[in-house]
Coordinates of C-alpha atoms and ligand atoms in Angstrom, one line a residue:
X1 CA 128.7 -141.6 93.4
X2 CA 126.9 -139.3 91.0
X3 CA 129.5 -136.8 90.8
X4 CA 129.8 -137.2 86.9
X5 CA 126.2 -135.8 86.6
X6 CA 125.9 -133.6 88.5
X7 CA 123.9 -129.7 87.9
X8 CA 125.0 -128.2 84.4
X9 CA 124.9 -124.6 83.3
X10 CA 121.8 -124.9 81.1
X11 CA 119.7 -127.8 83.0
X12 CA 117.0 -127.5 85.3
X13 CA 118.4 -128.8 88.9
X14 CA 117.9 -133.3 88.2
X15 CA 117.3 -132.9 84.6
X16 CA 120.9 -134.4 84.7
X17 CA 124.3 -135.0 86.6
X18 CA 126.7 -133.0 85.0
X19 CA 130.8 -133.3 85.3
X20 CA 132.0 -132.9 88.5
X21 CA 132.2 -129.1 89.5
X22 CA 129.7 -127.9 87.2
X23 CA 128.4 -124.3 87.9
X24 CA 125.6 -124.3 90.2
X25 CA 122.7 -121.8 89.2
X26 CA 120.4 -119.9 91.5
X27 CA 117.5 -122.5 91.3
X28 CA 119.9 -125.6 91.8
X29 CA 121.0 -123.9 94.8
X30 CA 117.3 -124.4 96.6
X31 CA 117.8 -128.3 95.4
X32 CA 121.5 -128.6 96.5
X33 CA 120.4 -127.3 100.0
X34 CA 117.1 -129.4 100.0
X35 CA 119.8 -132.0 99.8
X36 CA 121.9 -131.2 102.5
X37 CA 118.7 -131.5 105.0
X38 CA 118.7 -135.1 106.7
X39 CA 115.0 -134.9 107.1
X40 CA 114.1 -134.1 103.3
X41 CA 116.7 -136.7 102.4
X42 CA 114.9 -139.5 103.7
X43 CA 111.8 -138.9 102.4
X44 CA 112.9 -138.3 99.2
X45 CA 115.0 -141.7 99.4
X46 CA 111.8 -143.6 101.2
X47 CA 109.8 -141.8 98.2
X48 CA 112.5 -143.1 95.4
X49 CA 112.1 -146.6 96.9
X50 CA 108.4 -146.6 96.2
X51 CA 108.6 -145.4 92.6
X52 CA 111.2 -148.3 92.1
X53 CA 108.7 -150.9 93.3
X54 CA 106.0 -149.6 91.0
X55 CA 107.9 -151.0 87.8
X56 CA 108.1 -154.6 89.1
X57 CA 104.9 -154.8 90.5
X58 CA 103.1 -153.0 87.1
X59 CA 104.2 -156.3 85.1
X60 CA 103.0 -158.9 88.0
X61 CA 99.9 -157.8 88.2
X62 CA 99.1 -157.4 85.4
X63 CA 99.8 -161.1 84.7
X64 CA 97.8 -161.8 87.4
X65 CA 94.7 -159.6 86.9
X66 CA 94.1 -160.9 83.6
X67 CA 94.5 -164.7 85.1
X68 CA 92.0 -163.6 87.7
X69 CA 89.7 -161.7 85.0
X70 CA 89.4 -165.0 82.8
X71 CA 88.3 -167.1 85.7
X72 CA 85.7 -164.9 86.3
X73 CA 84.6 -164.2 83.1
X74 CA 84.3 -168.2 83.3
X75 CA 81.8 -168.3 86.1
X76 CA 79.4 -165.7 84.6
X77 CA 76.6 -167.7 83.4
X78 CA 74.4 -166.8 80.1
X79 CA 75.6 -165.5 76.4
X80 CA 78.2 -163.2 76.3
X81 CA 76.0 -159.6 75.9
X82 CA 76.3 -158.4 72.5
X83 CA 76.1 -154.5 73.5
X84 CA 77.9 -152.9 76.8
X85 CA 75.0 -152.2 79.5
X86 CA 74.0 -148.7 80.5
X87 CA 75.1 -149.8 84.4
X88 CA 77.1 -146.7 86.1
X89 CA 78.8 -147.5 89.3
X90 CA 79.6 -143.5 91.4
X91 CA 81.8 -143.5 94.2
X92 CA 80.9 -146.0 96.8
X93 CA 77.6 -147.0 95.5
X94 CA 77.0 -149.6 92.7
X95 CA 73.3 -150.8 92.1
X96 CA 73.1 -153.3 89.3
X97 CA 70.8 -152.7 86.6
X98 CA 71.0 -156.0 84.0
X99 CA 71.8 -159.6 85.3
X100 CA 75.9 -159.4 84.1
X101 CA 76.4 -156.7 85.9
X102 CA 74.6 -158.9 89.3
X103 CA 76.9 -161.6 88.1
X104 CA 80.0 -159.8 88.4
X105 CA 79.1 -157.6 91.5
X106 CA 78.9 -161.3 93.5
X107 CA 82.1 -162.2 92.0
X108 CA 84.2 -159.3 92.5
X109 CA 82.9 -159.1 96.1
X110 CA 82.8 -162.9 96.8
X111 CA 87.2 -162.1 96.3
X112 CA 87.0 -159.0 98.4
X113 CA 88.7 -159.0 101.6
X114 CA 87.4 -155.5 102.6
X115 CA 83.6 -156.4 101.4
X116 CA 82.1 -155.4 104.3
X117 CA 83.9 -152.0 104.6
X118 CA 84.4 -149.6 101.7
X119 CA 84.4 -150.2 98.0
X120 CA 85.6 -147.7 95.4
X121 CA 82.9 -148.9 92.7
X122 CA 83.0 -145.4 90.9
X123 CA 86.6 -146.5 90.0
X124 CA 85.5 -148.7 87.9
X125 CA 82.7 -148.9 84.6
X126 CA 81.0 -152.0 84.9
X127 CA 79.5 -152.1 81.8
X128 CA 83.6 -152.9 80.9
X129 CA 83.6 -155.7 83.2
X130 CA 82.8 -158.5 81.0
X131 CA 85.6 -157.1 78.1
X132 CA 88.5 -155.2 80.3
X133 CA 90.6 -156.9 83.2
X134 CA 91.4 -153.7 84.2
X135 CA 88.0 -152.7 85.3
X136 CA 87.3 -154.9 87.2
X137 CA 91.3 -154.9 89.2
X138 CA 90.1 -151.2 90.0
X139 CA 87.1 -151.8 92.3
X140 CA 90.1 -153.1 94.5
X141 CA 91.7 -150.5 94.9
X142 CA 91.6 -146.9 96.9
X143 CA 89.6 -143.8 95.5
X144 CA 90.7 -141.9 92.7
X145 CA 91.9 -144.3 89.9
X146 CA 89.1 -143.6 87.4
X147 CA 91.1 -142.3 84.7
X148 CA 93.4 -145.2 85.2
X149 CA 93.1 -147.6 82.0
X150 CA 96.0 -150.5 83.0
X151 CA 98.4 -150.7 86.1
X152 CA 101.5 -149.0 84.1
X153 CA 99.2 -146.1 85.0
X154 CA 99.1 -146.7 89.3
X155 CA 101.7 -146.0 91.7
X156 CA 103.2 -148.5 94.0
X157 CA 100.5 -147.6 96.8
X158 CA 97.7 -148.7 94.7
X159 CA 98.8 -151.5 93.3
X160 CA 100.1 -152.5 96.9
X161 CA 96.3 -151.9 97.9
X162 CA 95.1 -154.2 94.9
X163 CA 97.3 -156.5 96.4
X164 CA 96.1 -156.4 100.0
X165 CA 92.3 -156.1 99.1
X166 CA 91.8 -159.1 96.2
X167 CA 92.3 -162.8 97.8
X168 CA 93.4 -163.9 94.2
X169 CA 97.1 -162.6 95.6
X170 CA 98.2 -165.9 97.8
X171 CA 100.5 -164.2 99.7
X172 CA 102.1 -165.8 103.4
X173 CA 102.1 -162.6 105.1
X174 CA 99.7 -159.8 103.6
X175 CA 100.6 -158.2 107.1
X176 CA 104.2 -156.9 105.4
X177 CA 101.8 -155.3 102.4
X178 CA 99.9 -153.3 104.9
X179 CA 103.2 -152.3 106.4
X180 CA 104.2 -150.4 103.4
X181 CA 101.2 -148.7 102.6
X182 CA 101.3 -147.6 105.9
X183 CA 104.6 -146.1 105.4
X184 CA 103.2 -144.6 102.4
X185 CA 100.8 -143.1 103.6
X186 CA 102.8 -141.5 106.9
X187 CA 105.0 -140.4 104.1
X188 CA 102.5 -138.5 102.1
X189 CA 101.6 -137.1 105.1
X190 CA 104.4 -136.0 106.7
X191 CA 103.1 -132.3 104.9
X192 CA 106.7 -130.8 105.9
X193 CA 108.5 -133.5 103.6
X194 CA 110.7 -134.7 106.5
X195 CA 111.0 -138.1 108.3
X196 CA 113.5 -139.2 110.8
X197 CA 116.3 -141.5 110.3
X198 CA 114.8 -144.1 112.8
X199 CA 111.6 -144.1 110.7
X200 CA 113.3 -144.2 107.8
X201 CA 115.8 -147.5 109.1
X202 CA 112.3 -149.0 109.7
X203 CA 110.8 -148.1 106.2
X204 CA 114.3 -150.2 105.5
X205 CA 113.4 -153.2 107.1
X206 CA 109.6 -153.6 106.6
X207 CA 110.5 -152.8 102.4
X208 CA 113.2 -155.3 102.8
X209 CA 110.6 -158.1 104.4
X210 CA 108.1 -156.6 101.8
X211 CA 110.3 -158.3 98.6
X212 CA 111.2 -161.6 100.2
X213 CA 107.6 -162.2 100.3
X214 CA 107.8 -161.7 96.4
X215 CA 111.0 -163.0 95.2
X216 CA 109.0 -164.6 92.8
X217 CA 108.1 -161.1 90.9
X218 CA 111.0 -160.8 88.3
X219 CA 113.4 -157.5 88.8
X220 CA 111.8 -157.0 92.3
X221 CA 115.0 -158.7 94.2
X222 CA 117.6 -156.7 92.2
X223 CA 114.8 -153.6 92.7
X224 CA 115.4 -154.7 96.8
X225 CA 118.9 -154.5 96.7
X226 CA 119.1 -151.2 94.8
X227 CA 116.6 -149.5 97.1
X228 CA 119.0 -151.2 100.2
X229 CA 121.8 -149.2 98.8
X230 CA 120.0 -145.8 98.5
X231 CA 118.7 -146.4 102.0
X232 CA 122.3 -146.6 103.6
X233 CA 123.7 -144.0 100.7
X234 CA 125.2 -140.9 102.4
X235 CA 123.6 -138.8 99.0
X236 CA 125.5 -135.3 100.4
X237 CA 126.3 -132.9 97.5
X238 CA 129.2 -130.9 98.5
X239 CA 129.6 -127.2 96.6
X240 CA 132.8 -125.2 96.8
X241 CA 133.6 -122.2 95.1
X242 CA 137.0 -121.6 92.4
X243 CA 137.2 -118.0 91.2
X244 CA 134.0 -116.6 92.6
X245 CA 131.8 -119.6 90.9
X246 CA 130.2 -122.3 92.7
X247 CA 130.8 -125.9 92.0
X248 CA 128.8 -129.2 93.3
X249 CA 129.5 -132.7 93.5
X250 CA 127.5 -135.7 95.0
X251 CA 126.8 -139.0 94.6
X252 CA 125.2 -141.1 91.8
X253 CA 124.9 -144.6 89.6
X254 CA 122.5 -145.7 92.0
X255 CA 119.6 -143.9 91.3
X256 CA 117.2 -144.2 88.3
X257 CA 115.7 -140.7 88.8
X258 CA 117.3 -137.6 89.2
X259 CA 116.7 -136.4 92.7
X260 CA 114.7 -133.2 91.0
X261 CA 112.7 -135.7 89.2
X262 CA 111.6 -138.1 92.4
X263 CA 110.6 -134.7 94.1
X264 CA 108.0 -133.8 91.3
X265 CA 106.6 -137.1 91.5
X266 CA 106.2 -137.0 95.2
X267 CA 105.2 -133.6 95.3
X268 CA 102.8 -134.4 92.7
X269 CA 101.0 -137.1 94.7
X270 CA 100.5 -134.9 97.3
X271 CA 98.5 -132.5 94.9
X272 CA 96.3 -136.2 93.8
X273 CA 94.9 -136.5 97.5
X274 CA 94.1 -132.9 97.5
X275 CA 92.4 -133.0 93.8
X276 CA 90.7 -136.5 95.2
X277 CA 89.8 -134.3 98.4
X278 CA 88.0 -131.8 96.0
X279 CA 86.4 -134.1 93.5
X280 CA 84.6 -135.8 96.3
X281 CA 83.4 -133.3 98.5
X282 CA 84.5 -129.8 97.1
X283 CA 86.5 -128.8 99.6
X284 CA 89.3 -129.9 101.4
X285 CA 88.9 -132.0 104.8
X286 CA 90.5 -130.0 107.8
X287 CA 93.2 -132.8 107.7
X288 CA 94.7 -132.2 103.9
X289 CA 94.0 -128.4 104.2
X290 CA 96.4 -128.4 107.2
X291 CA 98.3 -130.3 104.8
X292 CA 98.1 -128.3 101.8
X293 CA 98.7 -125.0 104.1
X294 CA 102.3 -126.6 104.5
X295 CA 102.7 -127.7 101.2
X296 CA 102.0 -123.9 100.4
X297 CA 104.6 -123.1 103.1
X298 CA 107.5 -125.0 102.0
X299 CA 106.6 -124.7 98.0
X300 CA 107.2 -120.8 98.4
X301 CA 110.2 -121.3 100.1
X302 CA 111.5 -123.3 97.0
X303 CA 111.7 -121.4 93.9
X304 CA 112.0 -124.0 91.8
X305 CA 109.3 -126.1 93.0
X306 CA 107.0 -123.1 93.2
X307 CA 107.7 -122.6 89.6
X308 CA 107.3 -126.3 88.7
X309 CA 103.8 -126.7 90.4
X310 CA 102.5 -122.9 89.5
X311 CA 99.3 -123.9 88.5
X312 CA 98.3 -126.7 91.1
X313 CA 99.0 -123.6 93.7
X314 CA 96.6 -121.5 92.1
X315 CA 94.2 -124.1 91.4
X316 CA 94.7 -124.1 95.3
X317 CA 94.6 -120.7 95.7
X318 CA 91.1 -121.0 94.0
X319 CA 89.9 -123.6 96.1
X320 CA 90.2 -121.9 99.7
X321 CA 88.5 -118.7 98.5
X322 CA 85.9 -120.3 96.3
X323 CA 85.2 -123.9 97.4
X324 CA 83.5 -126.0 93.8
X325 CA 82.6 -129.4 93.2
X326 CA 85.1 -130.3 90.2
X327 CA 82.5 -133.2 88.8
X328 CA 83.0 -133.8 85.0
X329 CA 83.7 -134.6 81.7
X330 CA 87.1 -133.5 79.7
X331 CA 89.9 -132.1 80.8
X332 CA 89.6 -131.5 85.0
X333 CA 92.5 -129.9 86.6
X334 CA 93.7 -133.4 87.8
X335 CA 93.3 -134.8 84.1
X336 CA 95.4 -131.3 82.9
X337 CA 97.7 -131.8 86.0
X338 CA 98.6 -135.8 85.9
X339 CA 99.1 -134.9 82.4
X340 CA 101.7 -132.6 83.1
X341 CA 103.3 -134.3 85.2
X342 CA 103.9 -137.4 83.6
X343 CA 105.0 -135.0 80.8
X344 CA 107.8 -133.5 82.7
X345 CA 108.4 -136.9 84.2
X346 CA 109.4 -138.5 80.8
X347 CA 111.0 -136.0 79.7
X348 CA 113.8 -135.7 83.1
X349 CA 113.8 -139.1 82.6
X350 CA 114.7 -139.3 79.0
X351 CA 117.4 -136.3 79.4
X352 CA 118.8 -138.6 82.3
X353 CA 119.0 -141.7 80.6
X354 CA 120.8 -140.2 77.5
X355 CA 123.3 -138.7 79.7
X356 CA 124.0 -142.0 81.5
Ligands
LIG1 ZN1 75.0 -153.9 83.7

Protein backbone atom coordinates (compact mmCIF):
# COMPACT_ATOMS: atom_id res chain seq x y z
CA UNK A 1 0.00 0.00 0.00
CA UNK A 2 1.30 3.46 -0.76
CA UNK A 3 0.41 5.02 2.51
CA UNK A 4 3.98 5.78 3.49
CA UNK A 5 4.51 8.15 0.65
CA UNK A 6 1.23 9.93 0.18
CA UNK A 7 0.85 13.69 -0.11
CA UNK A 8 3.07 16.16 1.64
CA UNK A 9 2.10 19.74 2.41
CA UNK A 10 4.73 21.26 0.16
CA UNK A 11 4.76 18.93 -2.83
CA UNK A 12 2.64 19.03 -5.94
CA UNK A 13 0.07 16.28 -5.93
CA UNK A 14 1.73 12.96 -6.63
CA UNK A 15 5.25 14.36 -6.49
CA UNK A 16 5.81 11.96 -3.67
CA UNK A 17 3.92 9.79 -1.27
CA UNK A 18 4.39 11.16 2.20
CA UNK A 19 3.82 9.71 5.63
CA UNK A 20 0.44 8.21 6.24
CA UNK A 21 -1.89 10.90 7.21
CA UNK A 22 -0.11 13.87 5.71
CA UNK A 23 -2.13 17.01 5.32
CA UNK A 24 -3.84 17.51 1.95
CA UNK A 25 -3.70 20.88 0.22
CA UNK A 26 -6.32 22.17 -2.17
CA UNK A 27 -4.58 21.05 -5.37
CA UNK A 28 -4.05 17.56 -3.99
CA UNK A 29 -7.73 17.31 -3.21
CA UNK A 30 -8.34 17.33 -6.98
CA UNK A 31 -6.17 14.27 -7.42
CA UNK A 32 -7.86 12.55 -4.51
CA UNK A 33 -11.28 13.13 -6.01
CA UNK A 34 -10.15 11.81 -9.39
CA UNK A 35 -8.56 8.73 -7.85
CA UNK A 36 -11.79 7.87 -6.13
CA UNK A 37 -13.72 7.84 -9.42
CA UNK A 38 -13.61 4.21 -10.55
CA UNK A 39 -13.75 4.82 -14.32
CA UNK A 40 -11.07 7.48 -14.23
CA UNK A 41 -8.89 5.24 -12.11
CA UNK A 42 -9.42 2.47 -14.68
CA UNK A 43 -8.23 4.85 -17.38
CA UNK A 44 -5.11 5.64 -15.37
CA UNK A 45 -4.37 2.00 -14.56
CA UNK A 46 -4.46 1.00 -18.24
CA UNK A 47 -2.34 4.01 -19.13
CA UNK A 48 0.16 3.11 -16.43
CA UNK A 49 0.47 -0.42 -17.85
CA UNK A 50 1.25 0.99 -21.28
CA UNK A 51 3.94 3.21 -19.75
CA UNK A 52 5.42 0.15 -18.01
CA UNK A 53 5.51 -1.78 -21.28
CA UNK A 54 7.55 0.95 -22.90
CA UNK A 55 10.84 0.32 -21.11
CA UNK A 56 11.46 -3.39 -21.88
CA UNK A 57 10.24 -2.86 -25.45
CA UNK A 58 12.69 -0.02 -26.02
CA UNK A 59 15.76 -2.14 -25.31
CA UNK A 60 14.45 -5.08 -27.29
CA UNK A 61 13.56 -2.98 -30.32
CA UNK A 62 16.90 -1.22 -30.29
CA UNK A 63 18.74 -4.54 -30.55
CA UNK A 64 16.41 -5.92 -33.22
CA UNK A 65 16.45 -2.82 -35.36
CA UNK A 66 20.24 -2.53 -35.23
CA UNK A 67 20.46 -6.10 -36.56
CA UNK A 68 17.77 -5.36 -39.17
CA UNK A 69 19.66 -2.30 -40.35
CA UNK A 70 22.86 -4.32 -40.76
CA UNK A 71 20.94 -6.89 -42.76
CA UNK A 72 19.56 -4.28 -45.16
CA UNK A 73 22.84 -2.35 -45.40
CA UNK A 74 24.62 -5.54 -46.49
CA UNK A 75 22.24 -5.82 -49.44
CA UNK A 76 22.89 -2.34 -50.83
CA UNK A 77 24.89 -2.62 -54.05
CA UNK A 78 27.66 -0.23 -55.02
CA UNK A 79 30.14 1.76 -52.93
CA UNK A 80 29.03 3.54 -49.78
CA UNK A 81 28.46 7.20 -50.68
CA UNK A 82 30.98 9.59 -49.16
CA UNK A 83 28.44 12.33 -48.69
CA UNK A 84 24.84 12.40 -47.63
CA UNK A 85 22.42 12.74 -50.50
CA UNK A 86 19.82 15.49 -50.73
CA UNK A 87 16.77 13.22 -50.80
CA UNK A 88 13.95 14.20 -48.45
CA UNK A 89 10.59 12.64 -47.68
CA UNK A 90 7.41 14.49 -46.80
CA UNK A 91 4.26 13.12 -45.21
CA UNK A 92 3.24 9.91 -46.94
CA UNK A 93 5.34 10.61 -50.04
CA UNK A 94 8.91 9.79 -50.96
CA UNK A 95 10.40 9.87 -54.45
CA UNK A 96 14.06 8.83 -54.25
CA UNK A 97 16.44 11.14 -56.04
CA UNK A 98 19.54 8.93 -55.94
CA UNK A 99 20.35 5.26 -56.65
CA UNK A 100 21.16 4.53 -52.99
CA UNK A 101 17.75 5.72 -51.76
CA UNK A 102 16.06 3.75 -54.56
CA UNK A 103 17.58 0.56 -53.16
CA UNK A 104 16.84 1.42 -49.53
CA UNK A 105 13.24 2.24 -50.36
CA UNK A 106 12.81 -1.12 -52.13
CA UNK A 107 14.28 -3.04 -49.20
CA UNK A 108 12.24 -1.14 -46.60
CA UNK A 109 9.05 -1.79 -48.58
CA UNK A 110 9.90 -5.48 -49.01
CA UNK A 111 9.73 -5.85 -45.22
CA UNK A 112 6.68 -3.61 -44.75
CA UNK A 113 3.44 -5.37 -43.83
CA UNK A 114 1.39 -2.41 -44.97
CA UNK A 115 3.22 -1.62 -48.21
CA UNK A 116 -0.03 -0.97 -50.08
CA UNK A 117 -1.44 1.26 -47.35
CA UNK A 118 -0.31 4.45 -45.64
CA UNK A 119 3.41 4.75 -45.01
CA UNK A 120 4.70 7.76 -43.12
CA UNK A 121 7.91 8.37 -45.06
CA UNK A 122 8.05 11.85 -43.58
CA UNK A 123 8.96 10.30 -40.22
CA UNK A 124 12.47 9.70 -41.48
CA UNK A 125 15.34 11.35 -43.28
CA UNK A 126 16.34 9.09 -46.21
CA UNK A 127 19.79 10.65 -46.48
CA UNK A 128 20.56 9.04 -43.09
CA UNK A 129 19.36 5.54 -43.99
CA UNK A 130 22.87 4.20 -44.72
CA UNK A 131 24.21 5.32 -41.33
CA UNK A 132 21.33 5.58 -38.83
CA UNK A 133 19.30 2.48 -38.01
CA UNK A 134 16.54 4.47 -36.33
CA UNK A 135 15.81 6.51 -39.47
CA UNK A 136 15.00 3.22 -41.19
CA UNK A 137 12.90 1.93 -38.27
CA UNK A 138 10.74 5.06 -38.25
CA UNK A 139 9.31 4.26 -41.69
CA UNK A 140 7.42 1.40 -39.99
CA UNK A 141 5.89 3.68 -37.38
CA UNK A 142 2.85 5.96 -37.15
CA UNK A 143 3.06 9.67 -37.91
CA UNK A 144 4.76 12.10 -35.59
CA UNK A 145 8.16 10.40 -35.24
CA UNK A 146 10.29 12.88 -37.20
CA UNK A 147 11.97 14.35 -34.13
CA UNK A 148 12.50 11.01 -32.36
CA UNK A 149 16.12 9.92 -32.41
CA UNK A 150 15.93 6.50 -30.74
CA UNK A 151 13.42 3.99 -29.35
CA UNK A 152 13.99 5.57 -25.93
CA UNK A 153 12.03 8.60 -27.19
CA UNK A 154 9.03 6.52 -28.27
CA UNK A 155 5.91 5.43 -26.42
CA UNK A 156 4.58 1.87 -26.30
CA UNK A 157 2.00 2.49 -29.03
CA UNK A 158 4.62 3.65 -31.54
CA UNK A 159 6.87 0.69 -30.68
CA UNK A 160 4.03 -1.83 -30.98
CA UNK A 161 3.16 -0.36 -34.37
CA UNK A 162 6.73 -0.92 -35.48
CA UNK A 163 6.57 -4.56 -34.36
CA UNK A 164 3.25 -4.99 -36.15
CA UNK A 165 4.39 -3.40 -39.39
CA UNK A 166 7.94 -4.70 -39.86
CA UNK A 167 8.12 -8.39 -40.81
CA UNK A 168 11.62 -8.69 -39.33
CA UNK A 169 9.82 -9.33 -36.03
CA UNK A 170 8.88 -12.99 -36.07
CA UNK A 171 5.79 -13.21 -33.88
CA UNK A 172 3.55 -16.23 -33.53
CA UNK A 173 0.42 -14.18 -33.04
CA UNK A 174 0.53 -10.65 -34.40
CA UNK A 175 -3.11 -10.16 -33.47
CA UNK A 176 -2.05 -9.84 -29.83
CA UNK A 177 0.05 -6.83 -30.73
CA UNK A 178 -2.77 -5.29 -32.73
CA UNK A 179 -5.22 -5.80 -29.86
CA UNK A 180 -3.10 -3.68 -27.52
CA UNK A 181 -2.65 -1.02 -30.19
CA UNK A 182 -6.44 -0.94 -30.50
CA UNK A 183 -6.85 -0.70 -26.72
CA UNK A 184 -4.38 2.16 -26.59
CA UNK A 185 -6.32 4.02 -29.26
CA UNK A 186 -9.59 3.48 -27.41
CA UNK A 187 -7.94 4.70 -24.23
CA UNK A 188 -6.59 7.81 -25.89
CA UNK A 189 -9.88 8.59 -27.60
CA UNK A 190 -11.88 8.15 -24.47
CA UNK A 191 -11.92 11.89 -24.14
CA UNK A 192 -13.72 11.92 -20.83
CA UNK A 193 -10.69 9.92 -19.55
CA UNK A 194 -12.79 7.07 -18.29
CA UNK A 195 -13.10 3.39 -19.15
CA UNK A 196 -15.44 0.79 -17.67
CA UNK A 197 -14.35 -2.05 -15.41
CA UNK A 198 -15.29 -4.73 -18.02
CA UNK A 199 -13.11 -2.86 -20.54
CA UNK A 200 -10.23 -2.84 -18.04
CA UNK A 201 -10.67 -6.55 -17.36
CA UNK A 202 -10.52 -7.35 -21.08
CA UNK A 203 -7.48 -5.08 -21.39
CA UNK A 204 -5.76 -7.02 -18.59
CA UNK A 205 -6.29 -10.29 -20.45
CA UNK A 206 -4.99 -8.81 -23.70
CA UNK A 207 -1.95 -7.40 -21.93
CA UNK A 208 -1.31 -10.80 -20.38
CA UNK A 209 -1.53 -12.39 -23.86
CA UNK A 210 0.86 -9.80 -25.26
CA UNK A 211 3.53 -10.27 -22.60
CA UNK A 212 3.21 -14.06 -23.07
CA UNK A 213 4.17 -13.47 -26.70
CA UNK A 214 7.37 -11.67 -25.67
CA UNK A 215 8.75 -13.83 -22.87
CA UNK A 216 12.14 -13.71 -24.62
CA UNK A 217 12.33 -9.94 -24.01
CA UNK A 218 14.28 -9.21 -20.81
CA UNK A 219 12.16 -7.70 -18.07
CA UNK A 220 8.81 -8.09 -19.76
CA UNK A 221 7.59 -11.07 -17.72
CA UNK A 222 8.26 -9.21 -14.47
CA UNK A 223 6.59 -6.07 -15.79
CA UNK A 224 3.61 -8.16 -16.92
CA UNK A 225 3.19 -9.54 -13.40
CA UNK A 226 3.35 -6.06 -11.90
CA UNK A 227 0.80 -4.81 -14.42
CA UNK A 228 -1.65 -7.47 -13.29
CA UNK A 229 -1.06 -6.37 -9.67
CA UNK A 230 -1.84 -2.78 -10.63
CA UNK A 231 -4.95 -3.74 -12.58
CA UNK A 232 -6.29 -5.78 -9.67
CA UNK A 233 -5.38 -3.30 -6.95
CA UNK A 234 -8.12 -1.30 -5.32
CA UNK A 235 -6.18 1.97 -5.43
CA UNK A 236 -8.62 3.79 -3.20
CA UNK A 237 -7.49 6.87 -1.37
CA UNK A 238 -9.02 7.51 2.02
CA UNK A 239 -9.38 10.97 3.46
CA UNK A 240 -9.84 11.61 7.14
CA UNK A 241 -9.91 14.64 9.38
CA UNK A 242 -8.18 15.30 12.68
CA UNK A 243 -8.52 18.64 14.47
CA UNK A 244 -9.92 20.26 11.35
CA UNK A 245 -7.05 19.15 9.08
CA UNK A 246 -7.69 16.73 6.21
CA UNK A 247 -5.28 13.81 5.85
CA UNK A 248 -4.97 11.14 3.15
CA UNK A 249 -3.80 7.59 2.87
CA UNK A 250 -3.74 5.21 -0.10
CA UNK A 251 -2.05 2.21 -1.70
CA UNK A 252 1.64 2.14 -2.82
CA UNK A 253 4.81 0.23 -3.69
CA UNK A 254 3.54 -1.50 -6.80
CA UNK A 255 3.71 1.76 -8.74
CA UNK A 256 6.75 2.98 -10.63
CA UNK A 257 5.31 6.42 -11.01
CA UNK A 258 3.17 8.51 -8.73
CA UNK A 259 -0.37 8.86 -10.11
CA UNK A 260 0.12 12.52 -10.93
CA UNK A 261 3.08 11.67 -13.18
CA UNK A 262 0.95 9.06 -14.94
CA UNK A 263 -1.79 11.60 -15.50
CA UNK A 264 0.65 14.15 -16.85
CA UNK A 265 2.16 11.70 -19.31
CA UNK A 266 -1.17 10.42 -20.55
CA UNK A 267 -2.69 13.85 -21.02
CA UNK A 268 0.54 14.94 -22.74
CA UNK A 269 0.03 12.11 -25.22
CA UNK A 270 -3.51 13.32 -25.86
CA UNK A 271 -2.21 16.78 -26.64
CA UNK A 272 0.43 15.30 -28.93
CA UNK A 273 -2.35 13.88 -31.13
CA UNK A 274 -3.86 17.36 -31.41
CA UNK A 275 -0.50 18.96 -32.19
CA UNK A 276 0.09 16.42 -34.96
CA UNK A 277 -3.35 17.14 -36.46
CA UNK A 278 -2.62 20.82 -36.62
CA UNK A 279 0.91 20.33 -37.94
CA UNK A 280 -0.38 18.17 -40.75
CA UNK A 281 -3.44 20.09 -41.84
CA UNK A 282 -3.56 23.40 -40.01
CA UNK A 283 -6.65 22.54 -37.97
CA UNK A 284 -8.16 19.76 -35.90
CA UNK A 285 -10.10 16.90 -37.45
CA UNK A 286 -13.76 16.76 -36.49
CA UNK A 287 -13.09 13.82 -34.17
CA UNK A 288 -10.18 15.54 -32.46
CA UNK A 289 -12.09 18.82 -32.26
CA UNK A 290 -14.70 17.01 -30.21
CA UNK A 291 -11.99 15.43 -28.08
CA UNK A 292 -10.27 18.77 -27.57
CA UNK A 293 -13.52 20.30 -26.30
CA UNK A 294 -13.97 17.52 -23.77
CA UNK A 295 -10.34 17.75 -22.68
CA UNK A 296 -10.70 21.47 -22.16
CA UNK A 297 -13.80 20.90 -20.05
CA UNK A 298 -12.07 18.18 -18.03
CA UNK A 299 -8.99 20.32 -17.39
CA UNK A 300 -11.09 23.33 -16.45
CA UNK A 301 -12.72 21.19 -13.76
CA UNK A 302 -9.33 20.13 -12.37
CA UNK A 303 -7.29 23.17 -11.42
CA UNK A 304 -4.04 21.30 -10.76
CA UNK A 305 -4.04 19.70 -14.21
CA UNK A 306 -5.23 22.91 -15.83
CA UNK A 307 -2.20 24.64 -14.37
CA UNK A 308 0.15 21.92 -15.69
CA UNK A 309 -1.26 22.22 -19.23
CA UNK A 310 -1.78 25.98 -19.32
CA UNK A 311 0.51 26.45 -22.34
CA UNK A 312 -1.27 23.72 -24.29
CA UNK A 313 -4.70 25.10 -23.46
CA UNK A 314 -3.64 28.53 -24.68
CA UNK A 315 -2.33 26.94 -27.87
CA UNK A 316 -5.64 25.13 -28.31
CA UNK A 317 -7.56 28.40 -27.94
CA UNK A 318 -5.35 30.03 -30.56
CA UNK A 319 -5.95 27.14 -32.98
CA UNK A 320 -9.69 27.42 -32.51
CA UNK A 321 -9.62 31.14 -33.11
CA UNK A 322 -7.14 31.15 -35.97
CA UNK A 323 -6.22 27.81 -37.59
CA UNK A 324 -2.68 28.12 -38.95
CA UNK A 325 -0.30 25.40 -40.17
CA UNK A 326 2.67 24.98 -37.85
CA UNK A 327 5.31 23.72 -40.27
CA UNK A 328 8.85 24.90 -39.88
CA UNK A 329 12.13 24.34 -38.13
CA UNK A 330 13.06 25.04 -34.57
CA UNK A 331 11.03 25.05 -31.39
CA UNK A 332 7.49 24.46 -32.56
CA UNK A 333 4.85 24.19 -29.83
CA UNK A 334 5.09 20.40 -30.26
CA UNK A 335 8.78 20.30 -29.46
CA UNK A 336 8.51 22.83 -26.70
CA UNK A 337 5.59 20.99 -25.20
CA UNK A 338 7.33 17.63 -25.44
CA UNK A 339 10.43 19.04 -23.75
CA UNK A 340 8.38 20.48 -20.91
CA UNK A 341 6.55 17.17 -20.41
CA UNK A 342 9.78 15.21 -20.39
CA UNK A 343 11.30 17.63 -17.88
CA UNK A 344 8.26 17.42 -15.59
CA UNK A 345 8.13 13.64 -15.80
CA UNK A 346 11.85 13.26 -15.10
CA UNK A 347 11.63 15.61 -12.14
CA UNK A 348 8.63 13.79 -10.69
CA UNK A 349 10.27 10.41 -11.18
CA UNK A 350 13.54 11.57 -9.63
CA UNK A 351 11.76 12.93 -6.57
CA UNK A 352 9.66 9.80 -6.29
CA UNK A 353 12.63 7.44 -6.55
CA UNK A 354 14.56 9.53 -4.06
CA UNK A 355 11.79 9.20 -1.53
CA UNK A 356 11.09 5.54 -2.23
ZN1 LIG B 1 19.13 9.70 -51.67
